[in-house]
Short mmCIF file of C-alpha atoms in Angstrom, two decimals:
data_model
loop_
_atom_site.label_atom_id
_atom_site.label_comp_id
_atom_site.label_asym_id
_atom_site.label_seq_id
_atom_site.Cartn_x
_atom_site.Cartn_y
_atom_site.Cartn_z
CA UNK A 1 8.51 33.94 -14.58
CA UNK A 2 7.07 37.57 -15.71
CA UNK A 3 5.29 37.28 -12.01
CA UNK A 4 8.39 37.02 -10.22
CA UNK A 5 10.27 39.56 -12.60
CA UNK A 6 7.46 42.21 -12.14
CA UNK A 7 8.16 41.75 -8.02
CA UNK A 8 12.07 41.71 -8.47
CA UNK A 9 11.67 45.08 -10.62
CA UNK A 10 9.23 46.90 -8.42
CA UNK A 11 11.37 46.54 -5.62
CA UNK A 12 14.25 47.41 -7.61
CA UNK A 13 12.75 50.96 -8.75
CA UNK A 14 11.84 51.69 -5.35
CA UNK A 15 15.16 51.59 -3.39
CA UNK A 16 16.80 52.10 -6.92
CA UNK A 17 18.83 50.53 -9.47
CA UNK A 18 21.81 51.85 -8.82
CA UNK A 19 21.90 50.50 -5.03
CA UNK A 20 21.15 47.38 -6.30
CA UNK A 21 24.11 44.85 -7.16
CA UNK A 22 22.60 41.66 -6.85
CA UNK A 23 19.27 39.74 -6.39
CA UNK A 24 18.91 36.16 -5.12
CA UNK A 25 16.21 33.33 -5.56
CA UNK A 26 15.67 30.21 -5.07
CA UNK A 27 16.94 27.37 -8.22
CA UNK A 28 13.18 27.12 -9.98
CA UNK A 29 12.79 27.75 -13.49
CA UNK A 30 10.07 30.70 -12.74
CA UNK A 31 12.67 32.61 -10.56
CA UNK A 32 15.86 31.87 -12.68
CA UNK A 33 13.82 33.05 -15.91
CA UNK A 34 12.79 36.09 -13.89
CA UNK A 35 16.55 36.95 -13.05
CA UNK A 36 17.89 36.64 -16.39
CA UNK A 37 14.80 39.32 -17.46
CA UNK A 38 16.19 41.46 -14.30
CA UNK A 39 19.63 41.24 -15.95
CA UNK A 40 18.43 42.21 -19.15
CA UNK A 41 16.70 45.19 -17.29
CA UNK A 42 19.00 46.53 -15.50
CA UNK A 43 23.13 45.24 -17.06
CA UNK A 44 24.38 46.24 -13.44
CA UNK A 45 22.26 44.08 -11.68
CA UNK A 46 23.45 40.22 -11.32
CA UNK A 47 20.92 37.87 -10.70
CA UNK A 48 22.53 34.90 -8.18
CA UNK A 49 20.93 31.96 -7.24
CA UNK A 50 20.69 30.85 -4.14
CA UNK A 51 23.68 29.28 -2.56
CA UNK A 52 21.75 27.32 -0.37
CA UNK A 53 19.04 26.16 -2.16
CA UNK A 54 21.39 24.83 -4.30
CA UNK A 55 23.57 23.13 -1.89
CA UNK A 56 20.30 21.53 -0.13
CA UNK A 57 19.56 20.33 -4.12
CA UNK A 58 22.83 18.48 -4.33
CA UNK A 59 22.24 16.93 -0.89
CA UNK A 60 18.40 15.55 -2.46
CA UNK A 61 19.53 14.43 -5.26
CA UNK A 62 22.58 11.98 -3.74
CA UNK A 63 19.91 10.88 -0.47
CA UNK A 64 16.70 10.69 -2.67
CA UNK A 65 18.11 10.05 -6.09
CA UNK A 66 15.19 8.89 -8.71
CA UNK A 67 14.74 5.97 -10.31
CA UNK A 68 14.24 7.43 -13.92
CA UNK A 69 15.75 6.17 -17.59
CA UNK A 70 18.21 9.05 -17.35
CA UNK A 71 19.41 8.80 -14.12
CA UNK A 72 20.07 5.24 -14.04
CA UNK A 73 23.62 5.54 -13.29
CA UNK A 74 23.41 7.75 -10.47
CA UNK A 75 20.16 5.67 -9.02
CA UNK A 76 22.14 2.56 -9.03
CA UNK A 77 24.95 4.45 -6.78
CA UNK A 78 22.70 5.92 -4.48
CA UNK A 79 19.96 4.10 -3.91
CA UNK A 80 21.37 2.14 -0.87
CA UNK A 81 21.21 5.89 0.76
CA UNK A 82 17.07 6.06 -0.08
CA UNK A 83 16.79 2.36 1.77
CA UNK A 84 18.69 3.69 4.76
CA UNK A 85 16.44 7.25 4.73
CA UNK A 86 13.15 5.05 4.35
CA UNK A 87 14.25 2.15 7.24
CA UNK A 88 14.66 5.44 9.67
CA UNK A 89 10.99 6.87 8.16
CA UNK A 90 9.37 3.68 8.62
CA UNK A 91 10.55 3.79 12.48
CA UNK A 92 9.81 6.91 13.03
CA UNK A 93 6.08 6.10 11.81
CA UNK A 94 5.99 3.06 13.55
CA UNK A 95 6.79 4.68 16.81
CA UNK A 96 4.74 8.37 16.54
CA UNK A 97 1.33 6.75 14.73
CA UNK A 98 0.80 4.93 17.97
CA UNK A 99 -0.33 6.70 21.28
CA UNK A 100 1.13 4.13 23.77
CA UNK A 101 4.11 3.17 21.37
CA UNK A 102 5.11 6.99 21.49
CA UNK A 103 4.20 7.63 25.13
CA UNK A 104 6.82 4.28 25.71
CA UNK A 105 9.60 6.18 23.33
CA UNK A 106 9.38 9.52 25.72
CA UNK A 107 9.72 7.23 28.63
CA UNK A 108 12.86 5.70 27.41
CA UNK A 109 14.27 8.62 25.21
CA UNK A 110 14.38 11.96 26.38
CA UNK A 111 14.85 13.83 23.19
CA UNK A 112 12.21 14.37 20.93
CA UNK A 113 11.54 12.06 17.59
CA UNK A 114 10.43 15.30 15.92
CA UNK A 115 9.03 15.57 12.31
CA UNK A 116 11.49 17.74 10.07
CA UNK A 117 9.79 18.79 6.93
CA UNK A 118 10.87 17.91 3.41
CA UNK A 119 11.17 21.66 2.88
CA UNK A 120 13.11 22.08 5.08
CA UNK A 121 16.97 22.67 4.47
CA UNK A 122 18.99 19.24 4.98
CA UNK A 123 16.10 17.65 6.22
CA UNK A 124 17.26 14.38 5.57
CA UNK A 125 20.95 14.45 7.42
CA UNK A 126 18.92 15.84 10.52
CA UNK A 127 16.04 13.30 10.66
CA UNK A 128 19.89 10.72 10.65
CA UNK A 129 21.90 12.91 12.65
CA UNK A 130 18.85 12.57 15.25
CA UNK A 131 18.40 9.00 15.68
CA UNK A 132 21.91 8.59 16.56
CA UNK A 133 21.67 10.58 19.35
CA UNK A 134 18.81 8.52 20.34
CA UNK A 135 20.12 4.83 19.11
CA UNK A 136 20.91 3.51 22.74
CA UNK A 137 17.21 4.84 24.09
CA UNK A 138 15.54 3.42 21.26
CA UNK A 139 17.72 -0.34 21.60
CA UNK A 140 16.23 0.16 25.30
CA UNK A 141 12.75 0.50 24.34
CA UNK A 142 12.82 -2.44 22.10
CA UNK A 143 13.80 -4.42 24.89
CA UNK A 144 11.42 -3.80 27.47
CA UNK A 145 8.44 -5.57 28.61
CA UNK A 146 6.37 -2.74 27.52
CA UNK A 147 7.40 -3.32 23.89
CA UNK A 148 6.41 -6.83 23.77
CA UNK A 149 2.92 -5.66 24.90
CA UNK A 150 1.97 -2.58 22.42
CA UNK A 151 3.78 -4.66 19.95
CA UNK A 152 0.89 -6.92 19.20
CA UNK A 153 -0.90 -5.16 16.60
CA UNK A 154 1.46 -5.06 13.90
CA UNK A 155 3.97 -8.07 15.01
CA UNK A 156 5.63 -8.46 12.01
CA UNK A 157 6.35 -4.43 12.01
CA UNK A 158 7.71 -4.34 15.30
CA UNK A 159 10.22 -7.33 14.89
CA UNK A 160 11.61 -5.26 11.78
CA UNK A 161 11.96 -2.41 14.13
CA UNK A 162 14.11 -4.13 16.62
CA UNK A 163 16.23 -5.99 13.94
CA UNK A 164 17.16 -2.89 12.40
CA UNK A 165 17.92 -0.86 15.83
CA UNK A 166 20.44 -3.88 16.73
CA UNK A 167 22.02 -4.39 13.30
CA UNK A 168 25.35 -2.79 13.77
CA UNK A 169 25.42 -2.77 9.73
CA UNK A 170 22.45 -0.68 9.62
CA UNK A 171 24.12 2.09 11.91
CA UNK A 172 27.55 2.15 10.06
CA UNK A 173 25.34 2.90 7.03
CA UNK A 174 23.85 5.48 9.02
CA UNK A 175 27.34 6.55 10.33
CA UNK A 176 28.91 6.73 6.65
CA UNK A 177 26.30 9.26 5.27
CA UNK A 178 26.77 11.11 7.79
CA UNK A 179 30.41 11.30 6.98
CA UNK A 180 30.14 11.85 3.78
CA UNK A 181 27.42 14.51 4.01
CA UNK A 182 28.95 16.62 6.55
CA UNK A 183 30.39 18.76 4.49
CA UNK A 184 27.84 19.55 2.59
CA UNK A 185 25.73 20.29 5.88
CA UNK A 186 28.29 22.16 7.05
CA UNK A 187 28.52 24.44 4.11
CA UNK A 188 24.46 24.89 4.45
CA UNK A 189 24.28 25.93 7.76
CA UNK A 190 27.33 28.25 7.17
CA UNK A 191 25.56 30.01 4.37
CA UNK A 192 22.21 29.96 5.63
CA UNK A 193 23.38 32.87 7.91
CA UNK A 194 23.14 37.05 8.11
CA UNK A 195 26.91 37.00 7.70
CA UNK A 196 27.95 38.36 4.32
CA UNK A 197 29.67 34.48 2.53
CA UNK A 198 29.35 35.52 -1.14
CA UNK A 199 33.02 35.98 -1.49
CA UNK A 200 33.84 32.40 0.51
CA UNK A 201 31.76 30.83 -1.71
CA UNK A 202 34.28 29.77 -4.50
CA UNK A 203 36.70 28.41 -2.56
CA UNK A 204 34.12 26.39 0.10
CA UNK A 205 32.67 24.27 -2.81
CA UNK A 206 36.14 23.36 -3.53
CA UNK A 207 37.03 22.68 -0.10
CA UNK A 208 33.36 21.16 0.40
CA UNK A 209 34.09 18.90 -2.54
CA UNK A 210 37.53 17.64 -1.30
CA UNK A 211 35.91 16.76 2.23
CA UNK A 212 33.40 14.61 0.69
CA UNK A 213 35.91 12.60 -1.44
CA UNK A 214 38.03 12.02 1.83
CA UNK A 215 35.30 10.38 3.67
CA UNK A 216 34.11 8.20 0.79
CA UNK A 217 38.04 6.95 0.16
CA UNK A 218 38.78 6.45 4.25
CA UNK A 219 35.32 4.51 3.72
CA UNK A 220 36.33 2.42 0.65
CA UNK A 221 40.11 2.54 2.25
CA UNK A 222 41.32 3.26 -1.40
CA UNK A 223 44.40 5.82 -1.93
CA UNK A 224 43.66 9.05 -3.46
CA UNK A 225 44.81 7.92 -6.68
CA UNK A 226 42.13 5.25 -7.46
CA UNK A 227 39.03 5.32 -8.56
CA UNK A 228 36.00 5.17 -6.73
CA UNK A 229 32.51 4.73 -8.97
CA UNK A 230 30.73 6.02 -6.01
CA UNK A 231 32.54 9.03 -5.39
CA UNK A 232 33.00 9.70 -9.07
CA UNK A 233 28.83 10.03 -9.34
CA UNK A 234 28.80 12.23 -5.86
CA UNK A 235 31.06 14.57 -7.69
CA UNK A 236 29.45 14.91 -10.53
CA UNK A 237 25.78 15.74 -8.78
CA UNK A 238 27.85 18.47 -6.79
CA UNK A 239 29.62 19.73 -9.74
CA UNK A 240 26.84 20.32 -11.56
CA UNK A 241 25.08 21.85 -8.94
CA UNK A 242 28.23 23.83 -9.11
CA UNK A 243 28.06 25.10 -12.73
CA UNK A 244 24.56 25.87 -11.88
CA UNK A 245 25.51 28.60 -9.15
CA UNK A 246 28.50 29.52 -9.92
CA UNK A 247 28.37 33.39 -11.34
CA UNK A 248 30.79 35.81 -12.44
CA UNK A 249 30.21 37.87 -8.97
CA UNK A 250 31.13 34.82 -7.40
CA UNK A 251 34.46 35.22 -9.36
CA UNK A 252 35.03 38.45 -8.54
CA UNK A 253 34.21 38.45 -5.19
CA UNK A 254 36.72 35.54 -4.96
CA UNK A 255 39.68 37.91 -6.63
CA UNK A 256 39.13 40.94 -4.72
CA UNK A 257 38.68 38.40 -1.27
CA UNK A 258 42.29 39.73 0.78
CA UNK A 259 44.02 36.59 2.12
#
């Protein structure tokens, strides 16, 4: 905390407080306690977390909720969504930890299975969004000759592989996180941009919010006045994640936004 607090200042006092409105950081209890010192420092300075960050936290904890005491609510909701994101991990391993099983894949499927790290922004909804693109070139591959032959060392593996690639079930899973999820995606990769978003902010988690709950009830095919357990956990991760960022500049900037 006092590490990151003593970088934050020193930057600070060299362009100098008083061109300084705002400083941003990631959601982890080391930076947040080091922007609440900065505030204390310096009253004019807001410390904000990052938008982001917090968005991409949201999205982790409805994909890869955890099974914990506390959470059991939440883990019983979601945990359909881990099964899906480990099924598509499992291929993916399958496929790339084998030399002629991979060399097979680029034959039949010209984009690339790449690796995205768990670091990485959204990771999850773009390891999904990329195996539909390559769904028909995988069914392909399953198919050919050539899988029946590199398929020998781990049989039982490879028929799980091909049941899941043909189970239409499996890939309307697939196709209703990605609905649901969108938004939230959406609202990353518009944030995670040079252009200045602080004062759209306020009124895109709303809007983000409202998205999601329209693709869960066209999903569940339940009217907008019904309940939906589902949604009803969803909202509350985001909300909270909400409360979390949400600042007083993020107010402002809001009221003084022309429309």
């Amino acid at each position: 905390m006092h590490f990151i607090y003593n970088l934050l200042k020193e930057v600070i006092n060299e362009v100098g407080s008083t061109k300084v409105v705002q400083v941003i950081t990631d959601n982890a209890s080391n930076c947040k306690g080091g922007g609440q010192l900065i505030e204390q420092e310096f009253p004019s300075i807001v410390w904000t977390p990052c938008a982001v960050h917090t968005l991409n936290l949201a999205l982790k904890n409805i994909c890869a909720e955890k099974n914990v005491e506390s959470n059991q609510v939440a883990y019983e909701a979601c945990s359909w969504i881990s099964d899906i994101i480990g099924d598509v991990m499992m291929i993916k391993i399958f496929i790339m930890n084998h030399s002629m099983r991979l060399a097979m894949f680029n034959e039949f499927v010209s984009l690339k299975l790449f690796s995205v790290a768990e670091t990485h922004f959204a990771s999850m909804v773009i390891m999904l969004k990329r195996f539909k693109l390559i769904k028909s070139g995988i069914q392909n591959m399953v198919i050919s000759d050539k899988w029946i032959i590199y398929r020998d060392d781990h049989q039982g593996r490879a028929r799980t592989v091909k049941e899941k690639v043909f189970d239409d079930l499996w890939w309307d899973s697939i196709d209703y996180v990605l609905s649901f999820t969108a938004p939230i995606y959406d609202m990353i990769r518009f944030c995670h941009t040079e252009k200045p978003s602080l004062h759209l902010v306020y009124d895109m988690w709303d809007m983000m919010i409202e998205n999601v709950k329209k693709a869960i009830y066209y999903h569940e095919v339940k009217l907008v006045h019904e309940e939906s357990p589902f949604f009803q956990v969803v909202h509350e991760i985001l909300i909270d994640h909400w409360n979390k960022n949400n600042t007083p500049l993020h107010c402002l900037a809001h009221a003084l936004n022309p429309k």
